[in-house]
mmCIF file of C-alpha atoms in Angstrom:
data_model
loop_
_atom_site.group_PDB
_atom_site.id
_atom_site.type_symbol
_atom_site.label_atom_id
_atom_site.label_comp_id
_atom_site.label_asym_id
_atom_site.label_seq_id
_atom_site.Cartn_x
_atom_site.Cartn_y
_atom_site.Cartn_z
ATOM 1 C CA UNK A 1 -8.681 -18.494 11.533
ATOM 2 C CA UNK A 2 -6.051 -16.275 12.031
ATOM 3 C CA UNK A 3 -5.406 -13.957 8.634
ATOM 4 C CA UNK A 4 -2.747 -12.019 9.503
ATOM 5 C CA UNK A 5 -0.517 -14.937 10.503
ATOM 6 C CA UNK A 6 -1.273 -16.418 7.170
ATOM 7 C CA UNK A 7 -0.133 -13.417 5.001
ATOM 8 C CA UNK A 8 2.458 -12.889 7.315
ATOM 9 C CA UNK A 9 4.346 -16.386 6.339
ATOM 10 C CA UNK A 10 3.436 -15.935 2.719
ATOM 11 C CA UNK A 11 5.220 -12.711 3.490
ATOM 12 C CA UNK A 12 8.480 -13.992 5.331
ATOM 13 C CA UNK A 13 8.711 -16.845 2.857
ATOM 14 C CA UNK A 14 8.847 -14.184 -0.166
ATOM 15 C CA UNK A 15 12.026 -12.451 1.608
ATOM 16 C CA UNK A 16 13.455 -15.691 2.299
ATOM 17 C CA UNK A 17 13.222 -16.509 -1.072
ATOM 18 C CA UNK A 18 14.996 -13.104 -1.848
ATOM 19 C CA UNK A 19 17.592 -14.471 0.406
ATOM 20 C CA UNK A 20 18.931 -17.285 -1.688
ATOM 21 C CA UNK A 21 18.710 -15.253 -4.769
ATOM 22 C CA UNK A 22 21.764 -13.268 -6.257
ATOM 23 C CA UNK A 23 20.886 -9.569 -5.546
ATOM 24 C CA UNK A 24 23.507 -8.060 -7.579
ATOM 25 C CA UNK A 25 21.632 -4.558 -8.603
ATOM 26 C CA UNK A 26 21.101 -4.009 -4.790
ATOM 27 C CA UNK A 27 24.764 -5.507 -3.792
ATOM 28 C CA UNK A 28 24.976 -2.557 -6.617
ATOM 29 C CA UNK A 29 23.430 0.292 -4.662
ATOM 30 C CA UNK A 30 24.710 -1.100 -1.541
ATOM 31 C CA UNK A 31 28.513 -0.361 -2.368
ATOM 32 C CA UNK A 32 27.830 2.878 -4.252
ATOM 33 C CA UNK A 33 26.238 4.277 -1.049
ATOM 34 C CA UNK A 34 29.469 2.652 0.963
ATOM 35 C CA UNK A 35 31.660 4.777 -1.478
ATOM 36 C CA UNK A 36 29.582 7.981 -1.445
ATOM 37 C CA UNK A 37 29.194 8.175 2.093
ATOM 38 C CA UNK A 38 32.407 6.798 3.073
ATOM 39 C CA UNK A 39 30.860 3.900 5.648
ATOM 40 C CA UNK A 40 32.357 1.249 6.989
ATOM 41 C CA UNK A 41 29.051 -0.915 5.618
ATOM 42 C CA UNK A 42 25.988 -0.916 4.223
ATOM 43 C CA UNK A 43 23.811 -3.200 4.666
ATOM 44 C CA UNK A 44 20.243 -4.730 3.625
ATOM 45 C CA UNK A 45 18.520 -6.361 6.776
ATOM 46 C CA UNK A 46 15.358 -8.473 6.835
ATOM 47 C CA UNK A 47 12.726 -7.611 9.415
ATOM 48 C CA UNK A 48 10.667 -9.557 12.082
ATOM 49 C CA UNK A 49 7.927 -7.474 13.682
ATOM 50 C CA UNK A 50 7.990 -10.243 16.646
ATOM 51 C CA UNK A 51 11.655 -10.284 17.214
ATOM 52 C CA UNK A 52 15.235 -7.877 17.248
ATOM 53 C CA UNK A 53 17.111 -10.764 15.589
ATOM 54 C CA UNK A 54 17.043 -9.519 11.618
ATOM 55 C CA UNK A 55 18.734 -11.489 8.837
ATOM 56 C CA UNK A 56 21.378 -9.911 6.611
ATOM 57 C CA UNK A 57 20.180 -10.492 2.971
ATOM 58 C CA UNK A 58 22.723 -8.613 0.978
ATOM 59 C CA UNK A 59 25.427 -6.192 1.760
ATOM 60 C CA UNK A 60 28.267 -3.927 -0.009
ATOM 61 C CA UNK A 61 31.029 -5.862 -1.833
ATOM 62 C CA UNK A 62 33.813 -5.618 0.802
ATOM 63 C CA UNK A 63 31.640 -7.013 3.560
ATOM 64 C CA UNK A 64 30.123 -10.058 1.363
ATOM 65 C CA UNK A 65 31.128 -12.462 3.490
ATOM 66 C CA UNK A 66 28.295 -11.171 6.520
ATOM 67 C CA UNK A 67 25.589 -12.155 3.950
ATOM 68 C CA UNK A 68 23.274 -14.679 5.349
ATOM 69 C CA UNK A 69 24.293 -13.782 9.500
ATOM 70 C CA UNK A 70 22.353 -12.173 11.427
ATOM 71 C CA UNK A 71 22.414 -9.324 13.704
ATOM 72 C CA UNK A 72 20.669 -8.016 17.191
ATOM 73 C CA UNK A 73 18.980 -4.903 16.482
ATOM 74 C CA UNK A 74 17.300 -2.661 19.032
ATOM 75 C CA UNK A 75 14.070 -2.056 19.432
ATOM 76 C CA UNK A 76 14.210 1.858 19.580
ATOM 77 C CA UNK A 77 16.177 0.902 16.058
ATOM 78 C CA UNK A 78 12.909 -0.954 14.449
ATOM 79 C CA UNK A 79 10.893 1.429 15.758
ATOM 80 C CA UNK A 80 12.146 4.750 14.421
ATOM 81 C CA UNK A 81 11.425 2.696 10.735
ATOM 82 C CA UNK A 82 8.147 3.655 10.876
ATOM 83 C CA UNK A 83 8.330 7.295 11.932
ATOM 84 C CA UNK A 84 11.027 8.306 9.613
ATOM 85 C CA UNK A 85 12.655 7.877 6.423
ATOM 86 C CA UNK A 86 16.011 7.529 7.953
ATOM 87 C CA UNK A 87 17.267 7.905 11.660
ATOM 88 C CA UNK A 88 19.611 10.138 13.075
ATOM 89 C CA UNK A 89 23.084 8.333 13.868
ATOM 90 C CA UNK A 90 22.675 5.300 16.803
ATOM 91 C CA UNK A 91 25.398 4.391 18.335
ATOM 92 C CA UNK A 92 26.695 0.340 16.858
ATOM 93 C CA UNK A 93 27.468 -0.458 20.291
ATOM 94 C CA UNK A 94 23.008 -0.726 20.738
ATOM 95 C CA UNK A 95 23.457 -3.357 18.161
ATOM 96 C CA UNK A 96 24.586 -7.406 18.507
ATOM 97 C CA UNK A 97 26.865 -7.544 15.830
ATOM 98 C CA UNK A 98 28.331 -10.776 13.985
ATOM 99 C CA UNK A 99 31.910 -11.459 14.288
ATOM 100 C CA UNK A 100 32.698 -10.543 10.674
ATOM 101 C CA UNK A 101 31.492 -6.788 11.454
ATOM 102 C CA UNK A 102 32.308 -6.592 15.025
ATOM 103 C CA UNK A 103 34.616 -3.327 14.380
ATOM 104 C CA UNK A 104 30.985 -1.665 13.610
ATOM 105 C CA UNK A 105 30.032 -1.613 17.519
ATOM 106 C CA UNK A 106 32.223 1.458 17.372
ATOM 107 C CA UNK A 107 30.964 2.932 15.050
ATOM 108 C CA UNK A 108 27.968 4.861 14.200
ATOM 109 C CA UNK A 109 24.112 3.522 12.176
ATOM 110 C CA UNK A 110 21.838 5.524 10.343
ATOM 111 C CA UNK A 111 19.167 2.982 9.796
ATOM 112 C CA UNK A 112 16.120 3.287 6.704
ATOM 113 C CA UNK A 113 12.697 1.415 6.265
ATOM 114 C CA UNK A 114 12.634 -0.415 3.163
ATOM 115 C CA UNK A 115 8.556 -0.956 2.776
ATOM 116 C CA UNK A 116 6.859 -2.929 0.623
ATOM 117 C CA UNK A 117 3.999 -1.580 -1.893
ATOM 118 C CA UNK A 118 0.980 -1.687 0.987
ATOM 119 C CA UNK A 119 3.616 0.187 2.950
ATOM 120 C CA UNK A 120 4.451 -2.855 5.501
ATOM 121 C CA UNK A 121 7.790 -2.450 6.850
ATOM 122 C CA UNK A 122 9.531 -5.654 5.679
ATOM 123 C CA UNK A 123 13.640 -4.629 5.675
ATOM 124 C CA UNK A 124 15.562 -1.969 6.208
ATOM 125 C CA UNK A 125 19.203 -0.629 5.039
ATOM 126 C CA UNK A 126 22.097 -0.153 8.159
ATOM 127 C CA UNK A 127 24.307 2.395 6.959
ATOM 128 C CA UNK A 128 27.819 2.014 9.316
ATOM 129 C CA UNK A 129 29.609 5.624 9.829
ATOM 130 C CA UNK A 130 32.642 6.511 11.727
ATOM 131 C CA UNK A 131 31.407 10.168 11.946
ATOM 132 C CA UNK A 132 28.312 11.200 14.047
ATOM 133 C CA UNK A 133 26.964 14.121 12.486
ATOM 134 C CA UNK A 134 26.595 13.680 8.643
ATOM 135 C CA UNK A 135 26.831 16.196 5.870
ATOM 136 C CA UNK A 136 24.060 17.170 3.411
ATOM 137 C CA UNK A 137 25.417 15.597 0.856
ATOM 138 C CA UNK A 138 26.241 12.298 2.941
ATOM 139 C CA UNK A 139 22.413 12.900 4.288
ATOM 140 C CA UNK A 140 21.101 13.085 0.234
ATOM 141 C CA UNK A 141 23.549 9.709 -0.414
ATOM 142 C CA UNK A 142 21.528 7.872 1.938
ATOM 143 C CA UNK A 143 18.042 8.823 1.054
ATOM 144 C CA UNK A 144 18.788 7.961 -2.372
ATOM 145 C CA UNK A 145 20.592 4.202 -1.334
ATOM 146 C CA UNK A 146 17.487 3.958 0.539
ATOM 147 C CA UNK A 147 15.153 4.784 -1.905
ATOM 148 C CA UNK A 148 16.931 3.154 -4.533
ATOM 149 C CA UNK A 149 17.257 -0.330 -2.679
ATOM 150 C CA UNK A 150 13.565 -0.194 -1.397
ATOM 151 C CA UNK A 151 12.359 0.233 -5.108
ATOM 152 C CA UNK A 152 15.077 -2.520 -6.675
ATOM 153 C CA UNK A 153 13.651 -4.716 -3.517
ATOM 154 C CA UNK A 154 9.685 -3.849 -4.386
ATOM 155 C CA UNK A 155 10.473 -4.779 -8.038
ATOM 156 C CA UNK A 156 12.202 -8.384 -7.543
ATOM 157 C CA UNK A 157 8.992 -9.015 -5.134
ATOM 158 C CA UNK A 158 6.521 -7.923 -7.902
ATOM 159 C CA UNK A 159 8.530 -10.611 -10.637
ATOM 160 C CA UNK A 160 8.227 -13.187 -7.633
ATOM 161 C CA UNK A 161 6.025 -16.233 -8.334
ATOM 162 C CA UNK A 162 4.362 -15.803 -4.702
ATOM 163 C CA UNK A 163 3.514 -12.546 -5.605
ATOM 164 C CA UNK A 164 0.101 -13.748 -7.634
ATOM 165 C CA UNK A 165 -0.230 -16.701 -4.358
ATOM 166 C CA UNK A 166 -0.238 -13.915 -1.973
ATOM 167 C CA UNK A 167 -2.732 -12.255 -3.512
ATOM 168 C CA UNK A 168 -5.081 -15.285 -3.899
ATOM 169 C CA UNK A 169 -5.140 -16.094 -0.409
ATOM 170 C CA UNK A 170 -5.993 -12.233 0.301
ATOM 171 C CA UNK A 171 -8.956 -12.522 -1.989
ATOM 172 C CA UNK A 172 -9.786 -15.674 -0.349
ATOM 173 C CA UNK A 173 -9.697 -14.626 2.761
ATOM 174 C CA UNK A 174 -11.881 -11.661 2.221
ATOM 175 C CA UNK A 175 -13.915 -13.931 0.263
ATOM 176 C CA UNK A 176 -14.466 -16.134 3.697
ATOM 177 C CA UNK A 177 -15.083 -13.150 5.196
ATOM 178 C CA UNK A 178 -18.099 -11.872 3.670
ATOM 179 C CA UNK A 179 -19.845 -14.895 2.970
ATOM 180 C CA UNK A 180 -19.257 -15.612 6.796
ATOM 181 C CA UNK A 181 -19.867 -12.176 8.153
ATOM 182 C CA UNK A 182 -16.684 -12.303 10.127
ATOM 183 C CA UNK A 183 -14.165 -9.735 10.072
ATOM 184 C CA UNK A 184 -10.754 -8.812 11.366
ATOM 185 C CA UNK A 185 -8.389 -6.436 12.293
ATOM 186 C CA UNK A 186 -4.412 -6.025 12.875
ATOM 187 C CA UNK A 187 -2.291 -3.678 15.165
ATOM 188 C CA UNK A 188 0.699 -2.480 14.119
ATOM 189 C CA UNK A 189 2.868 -1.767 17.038
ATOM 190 C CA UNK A 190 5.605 0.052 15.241
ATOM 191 C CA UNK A 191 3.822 2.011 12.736
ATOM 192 C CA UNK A 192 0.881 2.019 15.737
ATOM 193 C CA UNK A 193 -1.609 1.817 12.701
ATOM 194 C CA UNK A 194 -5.159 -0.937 12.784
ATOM 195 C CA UNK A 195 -6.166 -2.000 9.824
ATOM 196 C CA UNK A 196 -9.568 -4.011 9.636
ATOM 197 C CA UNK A 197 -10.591 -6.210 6.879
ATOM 198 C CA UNK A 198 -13.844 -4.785 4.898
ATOM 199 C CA UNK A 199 -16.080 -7.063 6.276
ATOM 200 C CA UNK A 200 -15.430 -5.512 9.885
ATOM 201 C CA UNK A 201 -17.078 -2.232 8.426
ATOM 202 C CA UNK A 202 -20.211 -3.638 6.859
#
């Protein structure tokens, strides 16, 4: 049986869910931080562990009409989400963008790592710049969008009705676990953590 491909649609199917939902506390933070920092766009981005392709869920005001496209982004790009809490500028042209924000290949990203509450990278905010070296006080905007739209994000997820399902099928896995002596373990490639399931250590 395999676990973590279990959880792991539970997971994808809670952000998809997200998706279709009006987000308009983190459409909110979104456009503040656009307006702070002066960007060209900020965005919220779904991500895939197994592939670059990442879904837009929700973006500032002026660049609505990109919600629900998606975008190519790099792999350097996902994995700097797990080393820091937001990257230095990348350059837009590493990115695939779509055709609404194609005037953002010229331009600059900061990306951020929006986590969920067992620290699993699940999203992660695109911040669009025309300048390359940021300011402190453009620097302290985008912590705090960051920050702000990770815990907005953690706190929908929580009120979610597969919250209490995901849950259930991670006690019933373990369950199945002991009572078969058979444990498991999971590699994270971008974070390069393993995790093992209980079980494994007994």
């Amino acid at each position: 049986m395999d676990w973590s491909s279990t959880i792991m649609q539970l997971h994808d199917g809670l952000l998809g869910s997200l998706q279709d939902n009006s987000l308009p506390e983190i459409t909110s933070r979104l456009s503040e931080a656009k307006v702070n920092m002066e960007a060209t766009a900020v965005l919220l981005v779904s991500i895939s562990p197994a592939s670059t392709r990442v879904g837009i869920l929700c973006c500032d005001d002026i660049n609505a009409d990109s919600e629900k496209e998606s975008l190519i982004m790099p792999k350097h790009a996902q994995l700097l989400l797990s080393m820091t809490e937001l990257s230095a500028t990348l350059p837009g042209s590493d990115f695939e963008w779509p055709k609404a924000l194609n005037n953002c290949a010229n331009q600059n990203v900061i990306v951020g790592g929006i986590k969920d509450f067992q620290g699993n990278i699940i999203g992660a905010v695109l911040i669009v710049l025309r300048c390359h070296q940021l300011t402190s006080q453009q620097k302290h905007y985008a912590s705090i969008a960051r920050q702000q739209v990770e815990l907005g994000l953690q706190y929908k997820l929580i009120q979610h009705p597969f919250t209490d399902k995901l849950a259930e099928k991670i006690q019933l896995l373990n369950e199945i676990g002991r009572i078969s002596h058979v444990g498991g373990w999971e590699l994270d490639l971008h974070a390069g953590l393993v995790s093992w399931t209980r079980e494994t250590y007994l």
